[in-house]
Protein backbone atom coordinates (compact mmCIF):
# COMPACT_ATOMS: atom_id res chain seq x y z
CA UNK A 1 0.00 0.00 0.00
CA UNK A 2 2.78 2.46 0.92
CA UNK A 3 4.58 1.60 -2.31
CA UNK A 4 1.40 2.38 -4.30
CA UNK A 5 0.95 5.70 -2.50
CA UNK A 6 4.58 6.61 -3.20
CA UNK A 7 4.14 5.74 -6.89
CA UNK A 8 0.95 7.80 -7.20
CA UNK A 9 2.55 10.80 -5.43
CA UNK A 10 5.56 10.63 -7.75
CA UNK A 11 3.29 10.52 -10.80
CA UNK A 12 1.25 13.47 -9.45
CA UNK A 13 4.39 15.57 -8.89
CA UNK A 14 5.62 14.77 -12.39
CA UNK A 15 2.24 15.82 -13.78
CA UNK A 16 2.46 19.10 -11.87
CA UNK A 17 5.92 19.70 -13.32
CA UNK A 18 4.74 19.08 -16.88
CA UNK A 19 1.78 21.41 -16.47
CA UNK A 20 4.05 24.01 -14.95
CA UNK A 21 6.70 23.66 -17.62
CA UNK A 22 4.60 23.26 -20.77
CA UNK A 23 1.04 24.39 -20.15
CA UNK A 24 0.64 27.30 -17.76
CA UNK A 25 3.97 29.14 -17.60
CA UNK A 26 3.17 32.70 -16.48
CA UNK A 27 4.59 35.91 -17.94
CA UNK A 28 4.42 39.62 -17.20
CA UNK A 29 5.58 42.65 -19.19
CA UNK A 30 7.35 45.64 -17.67
CA UNK A 31 6.97 48.84 -19.70
CA UNK A 32 9.41 51.66 -18.90
CA UNK A 33 8.31 54.97 -20.45
CA UNK A 34 11.45 57.09 -20.38
CA UNK A 35 12.63 60.48 -21.63
CA UNK A 36 13.72 59.38 -25.10
CA UNK A 37 12.42 55.83 -25.48
CA UNK A 38 10.05 53.22 -24.15
CA UNK A 39 11.62 49.93 -23.13
CA UNK A 40 9.36 46.88 -23.17
CA UNK A 41 10.59 43.72 -21.44
CA UNK A 42 8.82 40.36 -21.22
CA UNK A 43 9.68 38.35 -18.08
CA UNK A 44 8.70 34.88 -17.00
CA UNK A 45 7.65 34.27 -13.41
CA UNK A 46 11.29 33.63 -12.46
CA UNK A 47 12.30 37.11 -13.63
CA UNK A 48 14.07 35.77 -16.71
CA UNK A 49 13.96 38.00 -19.81
CA UNK A 50 12.02 36.42 -22.67
CA UNK A 51 11.61 39.42 -24.96
CA UNK A 52 12.84 43.00 -25.33
CA UNK A 53 12.14 46.10 -27.39
CA UNK A 54 13.53 49.65 -27.20
CA UNK A 55 11.47 52.14 -29.23
CA UNK A 56 12.72 55.70 -29.61
CA UNK A 57 10.99 59.07 -29.90
CA UNK A 58 12.09 62.69 -30.17
CA UNK A 59 12.86 65.08 -27.32
CA UNK A 60 11.99 68.49 -28.77
CA UNK A 61 14.32 71.30 -27.66
CA UNK A 62 13.39 74.02 -30.14
CA UNK A 63 14.07 76.96 -27.84
CA UNK A 64 16.16 77.76 -24.76
CA UNK A 65 15.17 75.62 -21.75
CA UNK A 66 12.49 73.70 -23.71
CA UNK A 67 12.29 69.91 -23.41
CA UNK A 68 9.06 68.44 -24.80
CA UNK A 69 7.79 65.18 -26.26
CA UNK A 70 4.90 64.38 -28.57
CA UNK A 71 2.43 62.25 -26.55
CA UNK A 72 1.20 60.54 -29.74
CA UNK A 73 4.76 59.51 -30.62
CA UNK A 74 5.17 57.99 -27.16
CA UNK A 75 1.82 56.22 -27.36
CA UNK A 76 2.69 54.76 -30.78
CA UNK A 77 6.12 53.67 -29.54
CA UNK A 78 4.55 51.86 -26.60
CA UNK A 79 2.05 50.02 -28.84
CA UNK A 80 4.85 49.05 -31.22
CA UNK A 81 7.03 47.83 -28.38
CA UNK A 82 4.32 45.64 -26.92
CA UNK A 83 3.42 44.25 -30.33
CA UNK A 84 7.05 43.58 -31.21
CA UNK A 85 7.77 41.74 -27.95
CA UNK A 86 4.64 39.62 -28.13
CA UNK A 87 5.12 38.77 -31.80
CA UNK A 88 8.64 37.51 -31.14
CA UNK A 89 7.76 35.63 -27.94
CA UNK A 90 6.54 32.06 -27.88
CA UNK A 91 3.62 32.10 -25.44
CA UNK A 92 1.90 28.97 -26.76
CA UNK A 93 2.75 27.17 -23.53
CA UNK A 94 2.11 30.08 -21.20
CA UNK A 95 -0.16 32.88 -20.09
CA UNK A 96 0.42 36.64 -20.16
CA UNK A 97 -0.78 37.53 -16.68
CA UNK A 98 -0.50 41.29 -17.11
CA UNK A 99 1.41 44.42 -18.10
CA UNK A 100 2.83 46.92 -15.61
CA UNK A 101 4.19 50.45 -16.03
CA UNK A 102 7.16 52.52 -15.01
CA UNK A 103 7.13 56.12 -16.16
CA UNK A 104 9.37 59.19 -16.05
CA UNK A 105 8.19 61.76 -13.51
CA UNK A 106 7.16 65.43 -13.75
CA UNK A 107 5.53 65.57 -17.20
CA UNK A 108 2.56 67.85 -17.93
CA UNK A 109 0.07 67.66 -20.79
CA UNK A 110 -2.85 70.09 -21.06
CA UNK A 111 -6.06 68.43 -22.29
CA UNK A 112 -9.22 70.20 -23.46
CA UNK A 113 -12.75 69.17 -22.50
CA UNK A 114 -12.67 66.48 -25.20
CA UNK A 115 -9.42 65.05 -23.78
CA UNK A 116 -7.41 66.31 -26.77
CA UNK A 117 -3.87 67.59 -26.10
CA UNK A 118 -3.39 71.35 -26.20
CA UNK A 119 0.35 70.95 -25.61
CA UNK A 120 3.05 68.38 -26.09
CA UNK A 121 4.29 66.64 -22.95
CA UNK A 122 6.43 69.13 -21.03
CA UNK A 123 9.13 66.93 -19.47
CA UNK A 124 11.18 67.02 -16.27
CA UNK A 125 14.10 68.50 -18.25
CA UNK A 126 12.14 71.60 -19.27
CA UNK A 127 13.46 74.66 -17.38
CA UNK A 128 11.14 77.39 -18.67
CA UNK A 129 9.42 77.66 -15.28
CA UNK A 130 12.64 78.74 -13.56
CA UNK A 131 11.26 82.23 -12.83
CA UNK A 132 8.32 80.79 -10.88
CA UNK A 133 10.49 78.28 -9.02
CA UNK A 134 12.73 81.17 -7.96
CA UNK A 135 9.70 83.14 -6.73
CA UNK A 136 8.56 80.22 -4.57
CA UNK A 137 12.04 79.88 -3.09
CA UNK A 138 12.33 83.59 -2.34
CA UNK A 139 8.90 84.03 -0.71
CA UNK A 140 9.22 80.87 1.42
CA UNK A 141 6.18 79.17 -0.08
CA UNK A 142 8.41 76.64 -1.80
CA UNK A 143 9.72 75.32 1.51
CA UNK A 144 6.20 75.25 2.98
CA UNK A 145 5.05 73.09 0.07
CA UNK A 146 8.16 70.90 0.15
CA UNK A 147 7.40 69.96 3.75
CA UNK A 148 4.00 68.68 2.65
CA UNK A 149 4.75 67.28 -0.81
CA UNK A 150 8.34 66.01 -0.54
CA UNK A 151 9.20 67.71 -3.87
CA UNK A 152 12.01 70.30 -3.81
CA UNK A 153 11.20 73.61 -5.48
CA UNK A 154 12.47 73.42 -9.05
CA UNK A 155 11.17 74.08 -12.59
CA UNK A 156 11.02 70.30 -13.14
CA UNK A 157 7.86 70.03 -11.04
CA UNK A 158 4.41 70.21 -12.67
CA UNK A 159 3.45 72.74 -9.98
CA UNK A 160 5.86 75.33 -11.40
CA UNK A 161 5.12 74.28 -15.00
CA UNK A 162 1.42 75.00 -14.44
CA UNK A 163 2.33 78.38 -12.94
CA UNK A 164 4.37 79.08 -16.08
CA UNK A 165 1.48 78.05 -18.34
CA UNK A 166 -0.95 80.24 -16.39
CA UNK A 167 1.27 83.30 -16.76
CA UNK A 168 3.08 82.74 -20.06
CA UNK A 169 0.49 80.75 -22.06
CA UNK A 170 -2.86 82.08 -20.75
CA UNK A 171 -4.76 81.13 -23.91
CA UNK A 172 -3.80 77.47 -23.41
CA UNK A 173 -4.30 77.59 -19.65
CA UNK A 174 -7.89 78.90 -20.03
CA UNK A 175 -8.80 76.12 -22.47
CA UNK A 176 -7.33 73.36 -20.27
CA UNK A 177 -9.86 71.04 -18.64
CA UNK A 178 -7.32 68.47 -17.39
CA UNK A 179 -3.66 68.58 -16.36
CA UNK A 180 -2.16 65.10 -16.72
CA UNK A 181 1.15 63.32 -17.22
CA UNK A 182 2.12 61.02 -20.07
CA UNK A 183 1.12 57.81 -18.28
CA UNK A 184 -2.35 59.18 -17.49
CA UNK A 185 -2.81 60.22 -21.12
CA UNK A 186 -1.78 56.78 -22.40
CA UNK A 187 -4.15 55.00 -20.04
CA UNK A 188 -7.00 57.32 -20.99
CA UNK A 189 -6.47 56.43 -24.64
CA UNK A 190 -6.40 52.70 -23.82
CA UNK A 191 -9.18 52.51 -21.22
CA UNK A 192 -11.18 55.76 -21.38
CA UNK A 193 -10.64 56.74 -17.73
CA UNK A 194 -8.30 59.21 -16.02
CA UNK A 195 -6.43 57.70 -13.05
CA UNK A 196 -3.13 58.74 -11.49
CA UNK A 197 -1.06 56.58 -9.17
CA UNK A 198 0.24 57.94 -5.87
CA UNK A 199 3.85 57.70 -7.06
CA UNK A 200 3.47 59.86 -10.18
CA UNK A 201 1.12 62.22 -8.31
CA UNK A 202 3.70 62.53 -5.52
CA UNK A 203 6.22 63.91 -8.03
CA UNK A 204 3.93 66.70 -9.25
CA UNK A 205 4.45 68.93 -6.21
CA UNK A 206 0.65 69.01 -5.88
CA UNK A 207 0.23 65.89 -3.71
CA UNK A 208 0.35 65.82 0.09
CA UNK A 209 2.40 62.81 1.24
CA UNK A 210 0.79 62.85 4.71
CA UNK A 211 -2.89 63.05 3.67
CA UNK A 212 -2.34 61.02 0.46
CA UNK A 213 -4.46 63.48 -1.50
CA UNK A 214 -4.06 66.58 -3.64
CA UNK A 215 -2.86 69.45 -1.46
CA UNK A 216 -5.18 72.51 -1.25
CA UNK A 217 -2.35 75.03 -0.82
CA UNK A 218 -0.41 73.62 -3.77
CA UNK A 219 -3.54 73.75 -5.95
CA UNK A 220 -4.12 77.38 -4.94
CA UNK A 221 -0.51 78.30 -5.78
CA UNK A 222 -0.83 76.57 -9.16
CA UNK A 223 -4.17 78.28 -9.80
CA UNK A 224 -6.14 75.12 -10.55
CA UNK A 225 -8.92 73.05 -8.99
CA UNK A 226 -8.84 69.46 -7.81
CA UNK A 227 -11.38 68.39 -10.43
CA UNK A 228 -8.82 69.32 -13.12
CA UNK A 229 -6.62 66.45 -11.96
CA UNK A 230 -7.13 62.68 -12.30
CA UNK A 231 -8.56 60.47 -9.56
CA UNK A 232 -5.86 59.01 -7.31
CA UNK A 233 -5.20 55.26 -6.93
CA UNK A 234 -2.50 53.07 -5.39
CA UNK A 235 0.41 51.77 -7.46
CA UNK A 236 -1.10 48.27 -7.55
CA UNK A 237 -4.33 49.45 -9.25
CA UNK A 238 -5.38 47.40 -12.29
CA UNK A 239 -7.05 48.58 -15.50
CA UNK A 240 -9.16 46.11 -17.47
CA UNK A 241 -11.35 46.33 -20.56
CA UNK A 242 -8.98 47.90 -23.10
CA UNK A 243 -10.49 49.38 -26.24
CA UNK A 244 -10.66 46.48 -28.67
CA UNK A 245 -8.87 48.10 -31.62
CA UNK A 246 -5.83 48.82 -29.46
CA UNK A 247 -5.88 45.27 -28.08
CA UNK A 248 -5.87 43.98 -31.65
CA UNK A 249 -2.95 46.25 -32.58
CA UNK A 250 -0.94 44.91 -29.63
CA UNK A 251 -2.11 41.33 -30.07
CA UNK A 252 -3.60 40.66 -26.62
CA UNK A 253 -6.94 39.92 -25.01
CA UNK A 254 -8.76 43.21 -24.15
CA UNK A 255 -9.25 41.95 -20.59
CA UNK A 256 -5.51 41.59 -19.96
CA UNK A 257 -4.83 43.53 -16.73
CA UNK A 258 -2.64 46.64 -16.90
CA UNK A 259 -1.12 47.50 -13.53
CA UNK A 260 -0.77 51.28 -13.21
CA UNK A 261 2.65 50.95 -11.57
CA UNK A 262 4.81 53.78 -10.24
CA UNK A 263 7.42 56.32 -11.26
CA UNK A 264 10.79 55.32 -12.65
CA UNK A 265 13.00 56.38 -9.73
CA UNK A 266 11.29 54.31 -7.03
CA UNK A 267 10.93 51.36 -9.41
CA UNK A 268 14.66 51.49 -10.18
CA UNK A 269 15.29 50.85 -6.48
CA UNK A 270 12.89 47.93 -6.52
CA UNK A 271 14.41 46.52 -9.71
CA UNK A 272 17.91 46.31 -8.22
CA UNK A 273 16.73 45.04 -4.81
CA UNK A 274 17.61 48.29 -3.02
CA UNK A 275 14.52 48.32 -0.81
CA UNK A 276 15.98 47.11 2.47
CA UNK A 277 16.91 49.80 5.05
CA UNK A 278 20.29 51.36 4.31
CA UNK A 279 20.68 49.84 0.84
CA UNK A 280 21.38 52.70 -1.57
CA UNK A 281 20.71 52.66 -5.30
CA UNK A 282 23.03 54.83 -7.41
CA UNK A 283 21.97 55.20 -11.02
CA UNK A 284 23.81 56.90 -13.86
CA UNK A 285 22.09 56.87 -17.20
CA UNK A 286 21.53 60.02 -19.24
CA UNK A 287 20.89 61.66 -15.88
CA UNK A 288 21.46 60.09 -12.45
CA UNK A 289 20.15 59.62 -8.92
CA UNK A 290 20.95 58.40 -5.42
CA UNK A 291 18.02 56.83 -3.53
CA UNK A 292 17.18 54.79 -0.42
CA UNK A 293 13.88 53.31 0.82
CA UNK A 294 12.28 54.21 4.16
CA UNK A 295 9.07 52.94 5.76
CA UNK A 296 7.46 56.38 6.15
CA UNK A 297 7.53 59.84 4.52
CA UNK A 298 10.84 61.53 5.32
CA UNK A 299 11.63 65.22 4.82
CA UNK A 300 14.99 67.03 4.76
CA UNK A 301 14.90 70.27 6.84
CA UNK A 302 17.17 71.83 4.20
CA UNK A 303 14.97 70.75 1.30
CA UNK A 304 17.74 68.99 -0.64
CA UNK A 305 16.20 65.55 -1.25
CA UNK A 306 12.86 64.28 -2.51
CA UNK A 307 10.47 61.80 -0.91
CA UNK A 308 8.40 59.72 -3.36
CA UNK A 309 5.88 56.93 -2.81
CA UNK A 310 6.56 53.41 -4.10
CA UNK A 311 4.07 51.16 -2.30
CA UNK A 312 2.51 50.70 1.12
CA UNK A 313 5.18 51.40 3.79
CA UNK A 314 7.79 52.07 1.10
CA UNK A 315 8.95 55.62 0.42
CA UNK A 316 11.98 56.45 -1.70
CA UNK A 317 14.15 59.30 -0.40
CA UNK A 318 16.92 60.65 -2.57
CA UNK A 319 18.15 63.16 -5.07
CA UNK A 320 18.17 63.25 -8.88
CA UNK A 321 20.89 64.89 -10.96
CA UNK A 322 20.48 66.24 -14.49
CA UNK A 323 24.06 65.56 -15.48
CA UNK A 324 25.02 61.92 -15.85
CA UNK A 325 25.95 60.17 -19.08
CA UNK A 326 24.81 63.20 -21.07
CA UNK A 327 28.00 64.93 -19.87
CA UNK A 328 30.12 62.09 -21.25
CA UNK A 329 28.27 62.44 -24.55
CA UNK A 330 29.18 66.14 -24.61
CA UNK A 331 32.83 65.28 -23.93
CA UNK A 332 32.77 62.78 -26.80
CA UNK A 333 31.09 65.10 -29.30
CA UNK A 334 32.63 68.47 -28.39
CA UNK A 335 36.05 67.83 -26.85
CA UNK A 336 37.11 64.53 -28.40
CA UNK A 337 36.15 64.61 -32.06
CA UNK A 338 39.53 63.14 -33.18
CA UNK A 339 39.09 60.20 -30.82
CA UNK A 340 35.49 59.77 -31.99
CA UNK A 341 36.65 59.60 -35.63
CA UNK A 342 39.43 57.16 -34.69
CA UNK A 343 36.93 54.92 -32.89
CA UNK A 344 34.66 54.90 -35.95
CA UNK A 345 37.57 53.97 -38.21
CA UNK A 346 38.58 51.16 -35.83
CA UNK A 347 34.94 50.02 -35.48
CA UNK A 348 35.04 50.32 -31.71
CA UNK A 349 32.82 52.21 -29.29
CA UNK A 350 34.01 55.79 -28.80
CA UNK A 351 33.10 55.68 -25.10
CA UNK A 352 35.33 52.65 -24.61
CA UNK A 353 38.23 54.47 -26.24
CA UNK A 354 37.69 57.56 -24.08
CA UNK A 355 37.52 55.57 -20.83
CA UNK A 356 40.72 53.77 -21.88
CA UNK A 357 42.39 57.17 -22.25
CA UNK A 358 40.96 58.40 -18.94
CA UNK A 359 42.17 55.27 -17.13
CA UNK A 360 45.77 56.30 -17.84
CA UNK A 361 45.28 59.52 -15.84
CA UNK A 362 45.75 59.25 -12.04
CA UNK A 363 42.77 59.57 -9.67
CA UNK A 364 41.99 63.23 -9.13
CA UNK A 365 43.12 64.21 -12.67
CA UNK A 366 46.20 65.95 -11.27
CA UNK A 367 44.07 68.58 -9.59
CA UNK A 368 41.67 69.30 -12.45
CA UNK A 369 38.05 69.54 -11.25
CA UNK A 370 34.95 69.65 -13.41
CA UNK A 371 31.56 70.90 -12.20
CA UNK A 372 29.24 68.97 -14.56
CA UNK A 373 26.30 71.38 -14.61
CA UNK A 374 25.74 71.44 -18.37
CA UNK A 375 21.95 71.42 -18.02
CA UNK A 376 21.37 73.23 -14.74
CA UNK A 377 21.18 70.94 -11.74
CA UNK A 378 18.69 69.37 -9.41
CA UNK A 379 20.05 67.71 -6.27
CA UNK A 380 21.66 68.80 -4.12
CA UNK A 381 21.88 72.47 -5.20
CA UNK A 382 18.48 72.68 -7.00
CA UNK A 383 19.62 75.47 -9.30
CA UNK A 384 18.37 75.48 -12.89
CA UNK A 385 20.85 78.28 -13.67
CA UNK A 386 23.94 76.28 -12.66
CA UNK A 387 26.57 76.01 -15.41
CA UNK A 388 29.57 73.75 -16.03
CA UNK A 389 33.13 74.68 -15.07
CA UNK A 390 36.65 73.31 -15.45
CA UNK A 391 38.73 74.50 -12.48
CA UNK A 392 42.45 74.13 -11.89
CA UNK A 393 43.37 73.90 -15.58
CA UNK A 394 47.10 74.28 -16.34
CA UNK A 395 49.34 73.85 -19.39
CA UNK A 396 50.25 70.37 -18.14
CA UNK A 397 46.69 69.09 -18.39
CA UNK A 398 45.79 67.07 -21.48
CA UNK A 399 42.58 66.04 -23.12
CA UNK A 400 42.86 62.81 -21.14
CA UNK A 401 42.77 64.85 -17.94
CA UNK A 402 39.66 66.65 -19.18
CA UNK A 403 37.94 63.35 -19.94
CA UNK A 404 38.72 61.85 -16.54
CA UNK A 405 37.83 65.07 -14.69
CA UNK A 406 34.41 65.09 -16.37
CA UNK A 407 33.74 61.50 -15.29
CA UNK A 408 34.94 62.29 -11.77
CA UNK A 409 32.78 65.43 -11.65
CA UNK A 410 29.67 63.36 -12.29
CA UNK A 411 30.58 61.04 -9.42
CA UNK A 412 31.55 63.94 -7.11
CA UNK A 413 28.11 65.43 -7.65
CA UNK A 414 26.38 62.14 -6.86
CA UNK A 415 28.51 61.88 -3.72
CA UNK A 416 27.30 65.31 -2.54
CA UNK A 417 23.76 63.97 -2.91
CA UNK A 418 24.77 61.00 -0.76
CA UNK A 419 26.16 63.36 1.90
CA UNK A 420 22.80 65.17 2.07
CA UNK A 421 20.99 61.85 2.19
CA UNK A 422 23.13 60.63 5.10
CA UNK A 423 21.96 63.57 7.20
CA UNK A 424 18.35 62.50 6.64
CA UNK A 425 18.43 58.67 6.70
CA UNK A 426 21.85 57.73 8.12
CA UNK A 427 24.94 56.05 6.68
CA UNK A 428 24.57 53.59 3.79
CA UNK A 429 25.07 49.88 4.43
CA UNK A 430 25.72 48.97 0.80
CA UNK A 431 25.41 50.42 -2.70
CA UNK A 432 23.66 48.88 -5.69
CA UNK A 433 24.79 50.67 -8.87
CA UNK A 434 23.03 50.57 -12.22
CA UNK A 435 22.66 52.47 -15.46
CA UNK A 436 24.60 52.70 -18.69
CA UNK A 437 27.75 53.71 -16.82
CA UNK A 438 27.86 50.31 -15.10
CA UNK A 439 29.44 48.68 -18.14
CA UNK A 440 32.59 50.77 -17.55
CA UNK A 441 35.00 49.19 -15.08
CA UNK A 442 36.75 52.56 -14.64
CA UNK A 443 33.53 54.33 -13.68
CA UNK A 444 32.46 51.55 -11.32
CA UNK A 445 35.79 51.72 -9.51
CA UNK A 446 35.60 55.52 -9.43
CA UNK A 447 32.23 55.26 -7.69
CA UNK A 448 33.64 52.88 -5.06
CA UNK A 449 36.65 55.14 -4.50
CA UNK A 450 34.76 58.44 -4.17
CA UNK A 451 32.01 56.94 -1.99
CA UNK A 452 34.51 54.78 -0.06
CA UNK A 453 31.97 51.96 -0.16
CA UNK A 454 31.74 48.53 -1.76
CA UNK A 455 29.73 48.91 -4.96
CA UNK A 456 27.63 46.00 -6.24
CA UNK A 457 26.49 45.81 -9.85
CA UNK A 458 23.27 43.74 -10.09
CA UNK A 459 22.88 41.50 -13.10
CA UNK A 460 19.19 42.38 -13.50
CA UNK A 461 18.41 43.51 -17.02
CA UNK A 462 16.69 46.91 -17.36
CA UNK A 463 16.22 47.38 -13.60
CA UNK A 464 13.40 49.91 -13.89
CA UNK A 465 11.38 47.67 -16.20
CA UNK A 466 12.03 44.76 -13.82
CA UNK A 467 10.81 46.93 -10.94
CA UNK A 468 7.60 47.57 -12.87
CA UNK A 469 7.24 43.86 -13.60
CA UNK A 470 7.79 42.88 -9.94
CA UNK A 471 5.21 45.43 -8.78
CA UNK A 472 2.89 43.96 -11.40
CA UNK A 473 3.56 40.42 -10.16
CA UNK A 474 2.68 41.55 -6.65
CA UNK A 475 -0.56 43.20 -7.78
CA UNK A 476 -1.50 40.14 -9.83
CA UNK A 477 -0.86 37.73 -6.94
CA UNK A 478 2.13 36.04 -8.60
CA UNK A 479 4.40 36.82 -5.62
CA UNK A 480 3.62 37.35 -1.95
CA UNK A 481 5.80 40.41 -1.30
CA UNK A 482 7.86 43.03 -3.11
CA UNK A 483 10.82 41.69 -1.13
CA UNK A 484 10.64 38.61 -3.37
CA UNK A 485 12.54 40.72 -5.91
CA UNK A 486 15.68 39.26 -4.28
CA UNK A 487 14.92 36.06 -6.19
CA UNK A 488 15.24 37.89 -9.51
CA UNK A 489 18.35 40.01 -8.94
CA UNK A 490 21.96 38.81 -8.75
CA UNK A 491 25.35 40.52 -8.54
CA UNK A 492 27.86 40.41 -11.39
CA UNK A 493 30.61 42.68 -10.03
CA UNK A 494 31.65 44.02 -6.65
CA UNK A 495 34.20 46.84 -6.53
CA UNK A 496 36.06 47.73 -3.33
CA UNK A 497 37.58 51.16 -2.63
CA UNK A 498 41.22 51.61 -3.60
CA UNK A 499 43.03 53.37 -0.69
CA UNK A 500 45.44 55.21 -3.01
CA UNK A 501 42.57 56.64 -5.03
CA UNK A 502 40.25 57.59 -2.19
CA UNK A 503 43.03 59.50 -0.45
CA UNK A 504 43.19 61.78 -3.50
CA UNK A 505 39.42 62.16 -3.61
CA UNK A 506 39.27 63.01 0.10
CA UNK A 507 41.31 66.11 -0.66
CA UNK A 508 39.48 67.12 -3.83
CA UNK A 509 35.82 66.57 -2.93
CA UNK A 510 35.78 69.43 -0.34
CA UNK A 511 37.21 71.76 -3.01
CA UNK A 512 34.48 70.62 -5.41
CA UNK A 513 31.79 71.31 -2.79
CA UNK A 514 33.17 74.77 -2.01
CA UNK A 515 33.33 75.63 -5.71
CA UNK A 516 29.69 74.67 -6.30
CA UNK A 517 28.70 77.00 -3.45
CA UNK A 518 31.07 79.88 -4.24
CA UNK A 519 30.00 80.09 -7.89
CA UNK A 520 26.28 80.12 -7.10
CA UNK A 521 25.92 83.95 -7.15
CA UNK A 522 27.27 84.04 -10.71
CA UNK A 523 25.16 81.17 -12.10
CA UNK A 524 22.12 83.40 -12.48
CA UNK A 525 24.15 86.17 -14.09
CA UNK A 526 25.68 83.96 -16.77
CA UNK A 527 22.41 82.07 -17.36
CA UNK A 528 20.57 85.37 -17.86
CA UNK A 529 23.22 86.50 -20.33
CA UNK A 530 22.93 83.23 -22.26
CA UNK A 531 19.15 83.46 -22.45
CA UNK A 532 19.27 87.07 -23.65
CA UNK A 533 21.71 86.15 -26.42
CA UNK A 534 20.22 82.73 -27.23
CA UNK A 535 18.95 83.85 -30.67
CA UNK A 536 22.43 85.07 -31.69
CA UNK A 537 23.95 81.83 -30.42
CA UNK A 538 21.48 79.69 -32.41
CA UNK A 539 22.14 81.72 -35.59
CA UNK A 540 25.89 81.10 -35.22
CA UNK A 541 25.31 77.36 -34.78
CA UNK A 542 23.16 77.26 -37.91
PDB file of N, CA and C in Angstrom, residues 29 46 50 53 179 321 329 356 370 453 464 477 481 485:
ATOM      1  N   UNK A  29       4.798  41.677 -18.428  1.00  0.00           N
ATOM      2  CA  UNK A  29       5.583  42.647 -19.194  1.00  0.00           C
ATOM      3  C   UNK A  29       5.788  43.903 -18.350  1.00  0.00           C
ATOM      4  N   UNK A  46      10.021  33.731 -13.185  1.00  0.00           N
ATOM      5  CA  UNK A  46      11.295  33.634 -12.459  1.00  0.00           C
ATOM      6  C   UNK A  46      12.137  34.892 -12.662  1.00  0.00           C
ATOM      7  N   UNK A  50      12.460  37.239 -21.550  1.00  0.00           N
ATOM      8  CA  UNK A  50      12.022  36.417 -22.674  1.00  0.00           C
ATOM      9  C   UNK A  50      11.730  37.246 -23.928  1.00  0.00           C
ATOM     10  N   UNK A  53      12.232  45.117 -26.309  1.00  0.00           N
ATOM     11  CA  UNK A  53      12.142  46.100 -27.389  1.00  0.00           C
ATOM     12  C   UNK A  53      12.474  47.475 -26.818  1.00  0.00           C
ATOM     13  N   UNK A 179      -5.124  68.585 -16.391  1.00  0.00           N
ATOM     14  CA  UNK A 179      -3.661  68.580 -16.362  1.00  0.00           C
ATOM     15  C   UNK A 179      -3.220  67.156 -16.001  1.00  0.00           C
ATOM     16  N   UNK A 321      19.994  63.923 -10.333  1.00  0.00           N
ATOM     17  CA  UNK A 321      20.895  64.891 -10.964  1.00  0.00           C
ATOM     18  C   UNK A 321      20.611  64.919 -12.462  1.00  0.00           C
ATOM     19  N   UNK A 329      28.600  62.265 -23.141  1.00  0.00           N
ATOM     20  CA  UNK A 329      28.268  62.443 -24.554  1.00  0.00           C
ATOM     21  C   UNK A 329      28.813  63.777 -25.061  1.00  0.00           C
ATOM     22  N   UNK A 356      39.359  54.327 -21.842  1.00  0.00           N
ATOM     23  CA  UNK A 356      40.720  53.766 -21.877  1.00  0.00           C
ATOM     24  C   UNK A 356      41.749  54.877 -21.721  1.00  0.00           C
ATOM     25  N   UNK A 370      36.014  69.251 -12.489  1.00  0.00           N
ATOM     26  CA  UNK A 370      34.945  69.649 -13.410  1.00  0.00           C
ATOM     27  C   UNK A 370      33.613  69.662 -12.675  1.00  0.00           C
ATOM     28  N   UNK A 453      32.914  53.030  -0.464  1.00  0.00           N
ATOM     29  CA  UNK A 453      31.971  51.958  -0.164  1.00  0.00           C
ATOM     30  C   UNK A 453      32.133  50.849  -1.203  1.00  0.00           C
ATOM     31  N   UNK A 464      14.659  49.195 -14.087  1.00  0.00           N
ATOM     32  CA  UNK A 464      13.401  49.905 -13.892  1.00  0.00           C
ATOM     33  C   UNK A 464      12.229  49.110 -14.456  1.00  0.00           C
ATOM     34  N   UNK A 477      -0.863  38.892  -7.822  1.00  0.00           N
ATOM     35  CA  UNK A 477      -0.856  37.725  -6.944  1.00  0.00           C
ATOM     36  C   UNK A 477       0.155  36.664  -7.334  1.00  0.00           C
ATOM     37  N   UNK A 481       5.238  39.181  -1.857  1.00  0.00           N
ATOM     38  CA  UNK A 481       5.798  40.409  -1.302  1.00  0.00           C
ATOM     39  C   UNK A 481       6.737  41.034  -2.311  1.00  0.00           C
ATOM     40  N   UNK A 485      11.677  40.292  -4.811  1.00  0.00           N
ATOM     41  CA  UNK A 485      12.542  40.720  -5.909  1.00  0.00           C
ATOM     42  C   UNK A 485      13.945  40.157  -5.747  1.00  0.00           C
TER      43      UNK A 485
END
